Amino acid sequence: MEASIALSRVGLAGLAVMGQNLALNIAEKGFPISVYNRTVSKVDETIHRAHNEGTFPLTGHYTPRDFVLSIQRPRSVIILVKAGAPVDQTIASLSEYMEPGDCIIDGGNEWYQNTERRIHEVNDKGILYLGMGVSGGEEGARHGPSLMPGGSFEAYNNITDILQKVAAQVEDGPCVTYIGEGGSGNFVKMVHNGIEYGDMQLISEAYDVLKNVGGLSNAELAEIFTEWNKGELESFLIEITSDIFRVRDEHGDGDLVDKILDKTGMKGTGKWTVQQAAELSVAAPTIAASLDCRYLSGLKEERESAAEVLKEAGLKEEVGTVKSGIDKKRLIDDVRQALYASKICSYAQGMNLLRAKSNEKGWNLNLGELARIWKGGCIIRAVFLDRIKKAYQRNPNLASLVVDPEFAREMVQRQSAWRRVVGLAISAGISTPGMCASLAYFDTYRRARLPANLVQAQRDLFGAHTYERVDRPGSFHTEWTKLARKSNSGVGAFN
């Protein structure tokens, strides 16, 4: 290769919207970048955007060989293609021209075990590998995402300067950190998405209660969410929710939000989170409830016919009767508090899942640092993540966010409002599975004694599973049925 050709600092393959935006972000920060896509038109499109949006140091390449050879060594190649087989195909076509010490960085939403398999596969060729969670959607990719790279520490060091410039910036640094070994970056991104499911579900429940019990209009809702975004709930999701209520329908009368079909789509990361929670025996009821709600939302036709059948069976709509005596101002404030308390539980579940996996895999995840890199760029970015960061700084071995002294105080202060909202929703026949799951989680976790003693007795009776006692060590088994019949024969009939 002739010395006169200036080499790129980094390469990016896969130029759908996320890939294009991330490439332009890197180039805009002054790092010369090579881009490649199997579909030629996507390369042209990216070059065109680079010219239009500024004079960015970006060059397009049309074959895997030209692309790889245009990057300075040790090469760092980011790939942003669909998870699964396309990633393996892309790695195969690029690694043919790569050399020992070069690195592949997968920025997709990949299942963490696929990343761990690929780390071993490319290792045979001396190639380094990072699985990097990228959050923040199209906007984040273009102007500053939250980045979660895990895998080879050497590979991370090779591009730290790029990642730190490209990531979202918050007052305590860029929203990127080395997560840990193996597939930890993908796993952390997966749990981030699970928490995101919980957040979105809780916000939709707050909307449902305010709209259907409080009788609030979309204009009022827009104002409320704008107001909430100035306080403890300040976050990306609250902010965009206030925007959604302000958009009119361009194809007819009224607001667009009311015309949207109530069926939720999903990509799979929320489901993986719940599966992992079950695998690791970590309770994550808020995240699980949000997943269940997405499944139920998909049964649109069934729900419509169920509404008809139950109406004919005599089910009356309770919303109207509850609504009549409502103090709107108090309801709005109660819902705000219920939403905040429910969110704490959801984040606590996510963090506990991360810790359990970290212990299992020896990843040594720093939970406070994860909360910090989520403060900017990502979908769950929120002011209260700074408080989560501080909670783990105060106590890195914190059993749960619920027992951090600051969060504990907030939960206690908000629990009466939280109970009022859930009670009101139940009596109005409005489902709030996320808020209920969070409250049940809180109420179960804070009780020193649970009715699990009865469950243990049942298990011992039908399966001789044994039980432990509170007053003496060891495992015990009882002939429950025999003893019950014996004691029963000595008891006179009740009058």
mmCIF file of C-alpha atoms in Angstrom, residues 36-411:
data_model
loop_
_atom_site.group_PDB
_atom_site.id
_atom_site.type_symbol
_atom_site.label_atom_id
_atom_site.label_comp_id
_atom_site.label_asym_id
_atom_site.label_seq_id
_atom_site.Cartn_x
_atom_site.Cartn_y
_atom_site.Cartn_z
ATOM 1 C CA TYR A 36 -18.573 -0.061 4.470
ATOM 2 C CA ASN A 37 -21.911 -1.732 3.752
ATOM 3 C CA ARG A 38 -22.838 -4.729 1.621
ATOM 4 C CA THR A 39 -25.500 -2.620 -0.084
ATOM 5 C CA VAL A 40 -23.517 -0.051 -2.070
ATOM 6 C CA SER A 41 -26.231 2.624 -1.984
ATOM 7 C CA LYS A 42 -25.902 2.858 1.824
ATOM 8 C CA VAL A 43 -22.201 3.764 1.447
ATOM 9 C CA ASP A 44 -23.080 6.518 -1.055
ATOM 10 C CA GLU A 45 -25.862 7.765 1.211
ATOM 11 C CA THR A 46 -23.447 8.035 4.169
ATOM 12 C CA ILE A 47 -20.811 9.892 2.110
ATOM 13 C CA HIS A 48 -23.538 12.260 0.905
ATOM 14 C CA ARG A 49 -24.662 12.935 4.498
ATOM 15 C CA ALA A 50 -21.053 13.526 5.589
ATOM 16 C CA HIS A 51 -20.711 16.212 2.886
ATOM 17 C CA ASN A 52 -24.047 17.798 3.720
ATOM 18 C CA GLU A 53 -23.618 17.887 7.508
ATOM 19 C CA GLY A 54 -20.049 19.250 7.450
ATOM 20 C CA THR A 55 -16.642 18.479 6.023
ATOM 21 C CA PHE A 56 -16.183 15.245 7.946
ATOM 22 C CA PRO A 57 -13.119 12.979 7.525
ATOM 23 C CA LEU A 58 -15.175 10.029 6.250
ATOM 24 C CA THR A 59 -14.346 7.724 3.340
ATOM 25 C CA GLY A 60 -16.574 5.083 1.762
ATOM 26 C CA HIS A 61 -15.385 1.634 0.704
ATOM 27 C CA TYR A 62 -17.101 -0.952 -1.459
ATOM 28 C CA THR A 63 -15.329 -4.245 -0.703
ATOM 29 C CA PRO A 64 -14.398 -5.819 2.640
ATOM 30 C CA ARG A 65 -10.733 -5.864 1.569
ATOM 31 C CA ASP A 66 -10.515 -2.164 0.633
ATOM 32 C CA PHE A 67 -12.399 -1.271 3.782
ATOM 33 C CA VAL A 68 -10.136 -3.217 6.166
ATOM 34 C CA LEU A 69 -6.904 -2.133 4.451
ATOM 35 C CA SER A 70 -7.911 1.553 4.692
ATOM 36 C CA ILE A 71 -7.698 1.467 8.507
ATOM 37 C CA GLN A 72 -4.483 2.040 10.454
ATOM 38 C CA ARG A 73 -3.155 -0.787 12.646
ATOM 39 C CA PRO A 74 -3.986 -2.066 15.150
ATOM 40 C CA ARG A 75 -7.331 -1.811 13.368
ATOM 41 C CA SER A 76 -10.568 -1.149 15.237
ATOM 42 C CA VAL A 77 -13.681 -2.092 13.257
ATOM 43 C CA ILE A 78 -17.151 -1.359 14.635
ATOM 44 C CA ILE A 79 -19.978 -3.450 13.187
ATOM 45 C CA LEU A 80 -23.624 -2.412 13.465
ATOM 46 C CA VAL A 81 -25.678 -5.113 11.780
ATOM 47 C CA LYS A 82 -28.688 -7.137 12.886
ATOM 48 C CA ALA A 83 -27.944 -9.492 15.814
ATOM 49 C CA GLY A 84 -27.438 -13.195 15.138
ATOM 50 C CA ALA A 85 -26.293 -14.714 11.834
ATOM 51 C CA PRO A 86 -25.604 -11.359 10.043
ATOM 52 C CA VAL A 87 -22.957 -10.600 12.697
ATOM 53 C CA ASP A 88 -21.210 -13.942 12.061
ATOM 54 C CA GLN A 89 -21.333 -13.331 8.294
ATOM 55 C CA THR A 90 -19.863 -9.836 8.681
ATOM 56 C CA ILE A 91 -17.091 -11.096 10.979
ATOM 57 C CA ALA A 92 -16.242 -13.852 8.462
ATOM 58 C CA SER A 93 -15.983 -11.445 5.518
ATOM 59 C CA LEU A 94 -13.916 -8.823 7.398
ATOM 60 C CA SER A 95 -11.639 -11.028 9.494
ATOM 61 C CA GLU A 96 -10.250 -12.574 6.299
ATOM 62 C CA TYR A 97 -8.221 -9.368 5.827
ATOM 63 C CA MET A 98 -7.546 -8.576 9.494
ATOM 64 C CA GLU A 99 -4.338 -9.301 11.395
ATOM 65 C CA PRO A 100 -3.405 -10.292 14.956
ATOM 66 C CA GLY A 101 -3.946 -7.354 17.330
ATOM 67 C CA ASP A 102 -6.830 -5.939 15.251
ATOM 68 C CA CYS A 103 -10.190 -5.620 16.960
ATOM 69 C CA ILE A 104 -13.856 -6.138 16.113
ATOM 70 C CA ILE A 105 -16.464 -4.197 18.103
ATOM 71 C CA ASP A 106 -20.069 -5.394 17.802
ATOM 72 C CA GLY A 107 -22.415 -2.507 18.632
ATOM 73 C CA GLY A 108 -25.674 -4.446 18.221
ATOM 74 C CA ASN A 109 -28.174 -5.738 20.804
ATOM 75 C CA GLU A 110 -26.633 -9.178 20.944
ATOM 76 C CA TRP A 111 -27.305 -12.090 23.292
ATOM 77 C CA TYR A 112 -24.255 -12.091 25.593
ATOM 78 C CA GLN A 113 -23.383 -15.774 25.006
ATOM 79 C CA ASN A 114 -23.069 -15.152 21.255
ATOM 80 C CA THR A 115 -20.463 -12.513 22.059
ATOM 81 C CA GLU A 116 -18.604 -14.932 24.332
ATOM 82 C CA ARG A 117 -18.590 -17.556 21.557
ATOM 83 C CA ARG A 118 -17.239 -15.017 19.036
ATOM 84 C CA ILE A 119 -14.504 -13.871 21.441
ATOM 85 C CA HIS A 120 -13.155 -17.443 21.368
ATOM 86 C CA GLU A 121 -13.640 -17.880 17.628
ATOM 87 C CA VAL A 122 -11.687 -14.776 16.563
ATOM 88 C CA ASN A 123 -9.114 -15.334 19.297
ATOM 89 C CA ASP A 124 -7.683 -18.197 17.226
ATOM 90 C CA LYS A 125 -6.687 -15.589 14.601
ATOM 91 C CA GLY A 126 -5.268 -13.269 17.264
ATOM 92 C CA ILE A 127 -8.149 -10.824 16.770
ATOM 93 C CA LEU A 128 -9.506 -8.956 19.819
ATOM 94 C CA TYR A 129 -13.244 -8.533 20.424
ATOM 95 C CA LEU A 130 -15.635 -6.178 22.205
ATOM 96 C CA GLY A 131 -19.404 -6.545 22.579
ATOM 97 C CA MET A 132 -20.632 -2.981 23.058
ATOM 98 C CA GLY A 133 -24.123 -1.980 24.124
ATOM 99 C CA VAL A 134 -25.174 1.283 22.444
ATOM 100 C CA SER A 135 -28.170 3.128 23.863
ATOM 101 C CA GLY A 136 -29.900 6.348 22.910
ATOM 102 C CA GLY A 137 -31.555 5.427 19.624
ATOM 103 C CA GLU A 138 -30.856 7.359 16.422
ATOM 104 C CA GLU A 139 -30.395 10.699 18.199
ATOM 105 C CA GLY A 140 -27.986 9.228 20.732
ATOM 106 C CA ALA A 141 -25.887 7.554 18.048
ATOM 107 C CA ARG A 142 -25.545 10.865 16.173
ATOM 108 C CA HIS A 143 -24.964 13.259 19.073
ATOM 109 C CA GLY A 144 -23.772 11.179 22.019
ATOM 110 C CA PRO A 145 -24.935 7.707 23.097
ATOM 111 C CA SER A 146 -24.339 5.767 26.306
ATOM 112 C CA LEU A 147 -21.761 3.087 25.471
ATOM 113 C CA MET A 148 -21.293 -0.225 27.310
ATOM 114 C CA PRO A 149 -18.194 -2.027 25.960
ATOM 115 C CA GLY A 150 -17.246 -5.432 27.384
ATOM 116 C CA GLY A 151 -14.625 -7.982 26.341
ATOM 117 C CA SER A 152 -10.952 -7.370 25.583
ATOM 118 C CA PHE A 153 -9.504 -4.627 27.803
ATOM 119 C CA GLU A 154 -6.652 -4.148 25.318
ATOM 120 C CA ALA A 155 -9.171 -3.531 22.536
ATOM 121 C CA TYR A 156 -10.990 -1.013 24.763
ATOM 122 C CA ASN A 157 -7.711 0.834 25.410
ATOM 123 C CA ASN A 158 -7.061 1.063 21.655
ATOM 124 C CA ILE A 159 -10.216 3.134 21.123
ATOM 125 C CA THR A 160 -10.830 4.725 24.536
ATOM 126 C CA ASP A 161 -10.048 8.196 23.136
ATOM 127 C CA ILE A 162 -12.685 7.774 20.402
ATOM 128 C CA LEU A 163 -15.375 6.331 22.678
ATOM 129 C CA GLN A 164 -14.880 9.052 25.310
ATOM 130 C CA LYS A 165 -15.322 11.820 22.726
ATOM 131 C CA VAL A 166 -18.268 10.182 20.940
ATOM 132 C CA ALA A 167 -20.274 9.253 24.069
ATOM 133 C CA ALA A 168 -22.782 11.561 25.747
ATOM 134 C CA GLN A 169 -21.093 13.941 28.203
ATOM 135 C CA VAL A 170 -22.412 14.482 31.741
ATOM 136 C CA GLU A 171 -20.912 16.590 34.531
ATOM 137 C CA ASP A 172 -18.898 13.666 35.924
ATOM 138 C CA GLY A 173 -17.461 12.446 32.619
ATOM 139 C CA PRO A 174 -18.346 10.727 29.342
ATOM 140 C CA CYS A 175 -21.101 8.079 29.382
ATOM 141 C CA VAL A 176 -18.783 5.171 28.670
ATOM 142 C CA THR A 177 -16.680 2.891 30.851
ATOM 143 C CA TYR A 178 -15.007 -0.481 30.442
ATOM 144 C CA ILE A 179 -17.785 -2.788 31.693
ATOM 145 C CA GLY A 180 -15.902 -6.044 32.206
ATOM 146 C CA GLU A 181 -14.877 -9.245 30.490
ATOM 147 C CA GLY A 182 -16.728 -11.547 28.119
ATOM 148 C CA GLY A 183 -20.291 -10.621 27.190
ATOM 149 C CA SER A 184 -20.744 -8.229 30.127
ATOM 150 C CA GLY A 185 -21.299 -5.193 27.879
ATOM 151 C CA ASN A 186 -24.188 -6.918 26.084
ATOM 152 C CA PHE A 187 -25.623 -8.199 29.352
ATOM 153 C CA VAL A 188 -25.599 -4.725 30.919
ATOM 154 C CA LYS A 189 -27.318 -3.284 27.831
ATOM 155 C CA MET A 190 -29.927 -6.067 27.999
ATOM 156 C CA VAL A 191 -30.753 -5.241 31.634
ATOM 157 C CA HIS A 192 -30.812 -1.521 30.729
ATOM 158 C CA ASN A 193 -33.526 -2.414 28.204
ATOM 159 C CA GLY A 194 -35.402 -4.455 30.827
ATOM 160 C CA ILE A 195 -35.416 -1.434 33.151
ATOM 161 C CA GLU A 196 -36.593 0.627 30.171
ATOM 162 C CA TYR A 197 -39.560 -1.770 29.722
ATOM 163 C CA GLY A 198 -40.475 -1.217 33.379
ATOM 164 C CA ASP A 199 -40.167 2.572 33.087
ATOM 165 C CA MET A 200 -42.365 2.751 29.993
ATOM 166 C CA GLN A 201 -45.004 0.486 31.542
ATOM 167 C CA LEU A 202 -45.134 2.562 34.751
ATOM 168 C CA ILE A 203 -45.489 5.807 32.774
ATOM 169 C CA SER A 204 -48.317 4.309 30.690
ATOM 170 C CA GLU A 205 -50.115 3.294 33.910
ATOM 171 C CA ALA A 206 -49.723 6.819 35.317
ATOM 172 C CA TYR A 207 -51.249 8.109 32.057
ATOM 173 C CA ASP A 208 -54.106 5.577 32.242
ATOM 174 C CA VAL A 209 -55.057 6.543 35.817
ATOM 175 C CA LEU A 210 -54.819 10.297 35.173
ATOM 176 C CA LYS A 211 -56.808 10.058 31.960
ATOM 177 C CA ASN A 212 -59.500 7.578 32.944
ATOM 178 C CA VAL A 213 -59.926 8.211 36.676
ATOM 179 C CA GLY A 214 -58.800 11.837 36.748
ATOM 180 C CA GLY A 215 -60.524 12.699 33.474
ATOM 181 C CA LEU A 216 -57.521 14.726 32.302
ATOM 182 C CA SER A 217 -57.225 15.914 28.705
ATOM 183 C CA ASN A 218 -54.113 15.417 26.574
ATOM 184 C CA ALA A 219 -53.336 19.133 26.911
ATOM 185 C CA GLU A 220 -53.452 18.829 30.710
ATOM 186 C CA LEU A 221 -51.325 15.667 30.569
ATOM 187 C CA ALA A 222 -48.719 17.461 28.443
ATOM 188 C CA GLU A 223 -48.506 20.181 31.110
ATOM 189 C CA ILE A 224 -48.285 17.682 33.981
ATOM 190 C CA PHE A 225 -45.461 15.717 32.367
ATOM 191 C CA THR A 226 -43.624 18.969 31.566
ATOM 192 C CA GLU A 227 -43.961 19.925 35.227
ATOM 193 C CA TRP A 228 -42.840 16.474 36.433
ATOM 194 C CA ASN A 229 -39.782 16.768 34.199
ATOM 195 C CA LYS A 230 -38.583 19.694 36.324
ATOM 196 C CA GLY A 231 -38.465 17.642 39.526
ATOM 197 C CA GLU A 232 -37.342 14.248 40.811
ATOM 198 C CA LEU A 233 -38.840 12.460 37.765
ATOM 199 C CA GLU A 234 -36.746 14.506 35.303
ATOM 200 C CA SER A 235 -35.790 12.042 32.576
ATOM 201 C CA PHE A 236 -35.775 11.413 28.846
ATOM 202 C CA LEU A 237 -38.913 9.246 28.953
ATOM 203 C CA ILE A 238 -40.939 11.804 30.939
ATOM 204 C CA GLU A 239 -39.780 14.562 28.574
ATOM 205 C CA ILE A 240 -40.741 12.720 25.371
ATOM 206 C CA THR A 241 -44.076 11.731 26.929
ATOM 207 C CA SER A 242 -44.990 15.400 27.386
ATOM 208 C CA ASP A 243 -44.116 15.969 23.693
ATOM 209 C CA ILE A 244 -46.289 13.054 22.562
ATOM 210 C CA PHE A 245 -49.418 14.585 24.142
ATOM 211 C CA ARG A 246 -48.871 17.819 22.165
ATOM 212 C CA VAL A 247 -48.952 16.315 18.658
ATOM 213 C CA ARG A 248 -52.157 16.786 16.664
ATOM 214 C CA ASP A 249 -53.373 14.190 14.168
ATOM 215 C CA GLU A 250 -52.584 15.387 10.643
ATOM 216 C CA HIS A 251 -55.036 12.896 9.101
ATOM 217 C CA GLY A 252 -58.092 13.940 11.081
ATOM 218 C CA ASP A 253 -59.403 15.644 14.197
ATOM 219 C CA GLY A 254 -57.898 15.396 17.639
ATOM 220 C CA ASP A 255 -54.558 14.208 18.936
ATOM 221 C CA LEU A 256 -52.348 11.576 17.355
ATOM 222 C CA VAL A 257 -51.805 9.577 20.556
ATOM 223 C CA ASP A 258 -55.510 8.663 20.649
ATOM 224 C CA LYS A 259 -55.356 7.192 17.126
ATOM 225 C CA ILE A 260 -52.504 4.760 17.807
ATOM 226 C CA LEU A 261 -53.322 1.046 17.949
ATOM 227 C CA ASP A 262 -52.768 -0.312 21.473
ATOM 228 C CA LYS A 263 -50.492 -3.221 20.515
ATOM 229 C CA THR A 264 -46.882 -3.048 21.682
ATOM 230 C CA GLY A 265 -43.978 -4.357 19.660
ATOM 231 C CA MET A 266 -40.742 -5.728 21.143
ATOM 232 C CA LYS A 267 -37.297 -6.833 20.029
ATOM 233 C CA GLY A 268 -36.527 -9.456 22.688
ATOM 234 C CA THR A 269 -34.176 -7.825 25.214
ATOM 235 C CA GLY A 270 -36.967 -7.439 27.795
ATOM 236 C CA LYS A 271 -37.822 -11.123 27.460
ATOM 237 C CA TRP A 272 -34.158 -12.090 27.875
ATOM 238 C CA THR A 273 -33.965 -9.969 31.039
ATOM 239 C CA VAL A 274 -36.918 -11.780 32.618
ATOM 240 C CA GLN A 275 -35.516 -15.172 31.559
ATOM 241 C CA GLN A 276 -32.146 -14.327 33.109
ATOM 242 C CA ALA A 277 -33.818 -13.138 36.320
ATOM 243 C CA ALA A 278 -35.569 -16.521 36.556
ATOM 244 C CA GLU A 279 -32.311 -18.377 35.793
ATOM 245 C CA LEU A 280 -30.490 -16.493 38.565
ATOM 246 C CA SER A 281 -33.415 -16.660 41.059
ATOM 247 C CA VAL A 282 -33.628 -12.864 41.206
ATOM 248 C CA ALA A 283 -37.103 -11.373 41.691
ATOM 249 C CA ALA A 284 -37.847 -8.843 38.928
ATOM 250 C CA PRO A 285 -41.652 -8.535 39.118
ATOM 251 C CA THR A 286 -41.933 -4.990 37.718
ATOM 252 C CA ILE A 287 -39.938 -5.873 34.610
ATOM 253 C CA ALA A 288 -41.855 -9.171 34.267
ATOM 254 C CA ALA A 289 -45.205 -7.333 34.592
ATOM 255 C CA SER A 290 -44.212 -4.926 31.827
ATOM 256 C CA LEU A 291 -43.355 -7.873 29.566
ATOM 257 C CA ASP A 292 -46.691 -9.573 30.359
ATOM 258 C CA CYS A 293 -48.487 -6.333 29.479
ATOM 259 C CA ARG A 294 -46.821 -6.250 26.087
ATOM 260 C CA TYR A 295 -47.993 -9.822 25.476
ATOM 261 C CA LEU A 296 -51.555 -8.957 26.554
ATOM 262 C CA SER A 297 -51.564 -5.822 24.415
ATOM 263 C CA GLY A 298 -50.934 -8.077 21.415
ATOM 264 C CA LEU A 299 -54.270 -9.837 22.002
ATOM 265 C CA LYS A 300 -56.248 -6.857 20.702
ATOM 266 C CA GLU A 301 -59.080 -8.885 19.111
ATOM 267 C CA GLU A 302 -59.384 -11.167 22.154
ATOM 268 C CA ARG A 303 -59.533 -8.137 24.462
ATOM 269 C CA GLU A 304 -62.244 -6.520 22.376
ATOM 270 C CA SER A 305 -64.421 -9.633 22.457
ATOM 271 C CA ALA A 306 -63.704 -10.146 26.193
ATOM 272 C CA ALA A 307 -64.999 -6.619 26.815
ATOM 273 C CA GLU A 308 -68.231 -7.555 24.999
ATOM 274 C CA VAL A 309 -68.680 -10.955 26.685
ATOM 275 C CA LEU A 310 -68.116 -9.601 30.207
ATOM 276 C CA LYS A 311 -70.423 -6.651 29.558
ATOM 277 C CA GLU A 312 -73.185 -9.067 28.566
ATOM 278 C CA ALA A 313 -72.420 -11.095 31.685
ATOM 279 C CA GLY A 314 -73.274 -8.005 33.702
ATOM 280 C CA LEU A 315 -69.862 -6.415 34.329
ATOM 281 C CA LYS A 316 -70.319 -2.725 34.961
ATOM 282 C CA GLU A 317 -67.720 -0.057 34.180
ATOM 283 C CA GLU A 318 -66.499 1.226 37.557
ATOM 284 C CA VAL A 319 -64.450 4.173 36.280
ATOM 285 C CA GLY A 320 -67.423 6.571 36.217
ATOM 286 C CA THR A 321 -68.440 6.021 39.842
ATOM 287 C CA VAL A 322 -64.870 6.380 41.128
ATOM 288 C CA LYS A 323 -64.317 9.456 38.968
ATOM 289 C CA SER A 324 -67.204 11.438 40.376
ATOM 290 C CA GLY A 325 -65.628 12.208 43.740
ATOM 291 C CA ILE A 326 -62.052 12.760 42.554
ATOM 292 C CA ASP A 327 -59.800 15.550 43.794
ATOM 293 C CA LYS A 328 -57.779 16.117 40.623
ATOM 294 C CA LYS A 329 -54.916 18.040 42.196
ATOM 295 C CA ARG A 330 -54.349 15.419 44.856
ATOM 296 C CA LEU A 331 -54.610 12.582 42.336
ATOM 297 C CA ILE A 332 -51.916 14.175 40.142
ATOM 298 C CA ASP A 333 -49.564 14.510 43.111
ATOM 299 C CA ASP A 334 -50.310 10.964 44.315
ATOM 300 C CA VAL A 335 -49.610 9.508 40.864
ATOM 301 C CA ARG A 336 -46.309 11.391 40.703
ATOM 302 C CA GLN A 337 -45.236 9.861 44.012
ATOM 303 C CA ALA A 338 -46.482 6.382 43.063
ATOM 304 C CA LEU A 339 -44.562 6.552 39.793
ATOM 305 C CA TYR A 340 -41.340 7.541 41.566
ATOM 306 C CA ALA A 341 -41.587 4.856 44.254
ATOM 307 C CA SER A 342 -42.444 2.211 41.644
ATOM 308 C CA LYS A 343 -39.411 3.270 39.573
ATOM 309 C CA ILE A 344 -37.045 2.803 42.522
ATOM 310 C CA CYS A 345 -38.235 -0.806 42.820
ATOM 311 C CA SER A 346 -37.784 -1.409 39.091
ATOM 312 C CA TYR A 347 -34.212 -0.090 39.114
ATOM 313 C CA ALA A 348 -33.468 -2.062 42.294
ATOM 314 C CA GLN A 349 -34.540 -5.256 40.501
ATOM 315 C CA GLY A 350 -32.336 -4.465 37.491
ATOM 316 C CA MET A 351 -29.297 -3.675 39.647
ATOM 317 C CA ASN A 352 -29.751 -6.861 41.690
ATOM 318 C CA LEU A 353 -29.908 -8.891 38.484
ATOM 319 C CA LEU A 354 -26.644 -7.291 37.315
ATOM 320 C CA ARG A 355 -24.987 -8.064 40.623
ATOM 321 C CA ALA A 356 -26.136 -11.703 40.602
ATOM 322 C CA LYS A 357 -24.774 -12.217 37.066
ATOM 323 C CA SER A 358 -21.550 -10.405 37.941
ATOM 324 C CA ASN A 359 -21.042 -12.773 40.881
ATOM 325 C CA GLU A 360 -21.802 -15.829 38.748
ATOM 326 C CA LYS A 361 -19.418 -14.810 35.952
ATOM 327 C CA GLY A 362 -16.737 -12.982 37.975
ATOM 328 C CA TRP A 363 -17.271 -9.782 35.941
ATOM 329 C CA ASN A 364 -16.754 -7.501 38.929
ATOM 330 C CA LEU A 365 -19.343 -4.995 37.664
ATOM 331 C CA ASN A 366 -19.277 -1.551 39.270
ATOM 332 C CA LEU A 367 -22.983 -0.764 39.789
ATOM 333 C CA GLY A 368 -22.383 2.885 40.717
ATOM 334 C CA GLU A 369 -20.390 3.425 37.528
ATOM 335 C CA LEU A 370 -23.153 1.779 35.458
ATOM 336 C CA ALA A 371 -25.689 4.197 36.953
ATOM 337 C CA ARG A 372 -23.302 7.040 36.044
ATOM 338 C CA ILE A 373 -22.939 6.089 32.359
ATOM 339 C CA TRP A 374 -26.734 5.846 32.108
ATOM 340 C CA LYS A 375 -27.113 9.491 33.192
ATOM 341 C CA GLY A 376 -26.745 10.716 29.606
ATOM 342 C CA GLY A 377 -27.271 9.492 26.069
ATOM 343 C CA CYS A 378 -29.435 6.471 26.863
ATOM 344 C CA ILE A 379 -33.194 5.897 26.911
ATOM 345 C CA ILE A 380 -33.437 5.511 30.711
ATOM 346 C CA ARG A 381 -31.314 8.617 31.383
ATOM 347 C CA ALA A 382 -32.718 10.328 34.432
ATOM 348 C CA VAL A 383 -31.632 12.710 37.158
ATOM 349 C CA PHE A 384 -32.212 10.088 39.835
ATOM 350 C CA LEU A 385 -29.489 7.840 38.371
ATOM 351 C CA ASP A 386 -27.029 10.223 40.023
ATOM 352 C CA ARG A 387 -28.630 9.322 43.356
ATOM 353 C CA ILE A 388 -28.307 5.607 42.505
ATOM 354 C CA LYS A 389 -24.621 6.170 41.722
ATOM 355 C CA LYS A 390 -24.151 7.833 45.127
ATOM 356 C CA ALA A 391 -26.025 5.044 46.921
ATOM 357 C CA TYR A 392 -23.518 2.494 45.572
ATOM 358 C CA GLN A 393 -20.612 4.833 46.362
ATOM 359 C CA ARG A 394 -21.816 5.012 49.966
ATOM 360 C CA ASN A 395 -22.111 1.235 50.109
ATOM 361 C CA PRO A 396 -20.767 -0.903 47.217
ATOM 362 C CA ASN A 397 -22.288 -3.987 48.919
ATOM 363 C CA LEU A 398 -25.770 -2.455 49.174
ATOM 364 C CA ALA A 399 -28.248 -5.367 49.244
ATOM 365 C CA SER A 400 -30.948 -3.350 47.465
ATOM 366 C CA LEU A 401 -31.659 0.275 46.574
ATOM 367 C CA VAL A 402 -34.758 -0.057 48.766
ATOM 368 C CA VAL A 403 -32.531 -0.175 51.877
ATOM 369 C CA ASP A 404 -30.212 2.691 50.958
ATOM 370 C CA PRO A 405 -31.006 5.208 53.761
ATOM 371 C CA GLU A 406 -31.960 7.989 51.300
ATOM 372 C CA PHE A 407 -34.138 5.833 49.046
ATOM 373 C CA ALA A 408 -35.658 4.074 52.080
ATOM 374 C CA ARG A 409 -36.779 7.440 53.442
ATOM 375 C CA GLU A 410 -38.315 8.359 50.079
ATOM 376 C CA MET A 411 -40.179 5.065 49.816
#
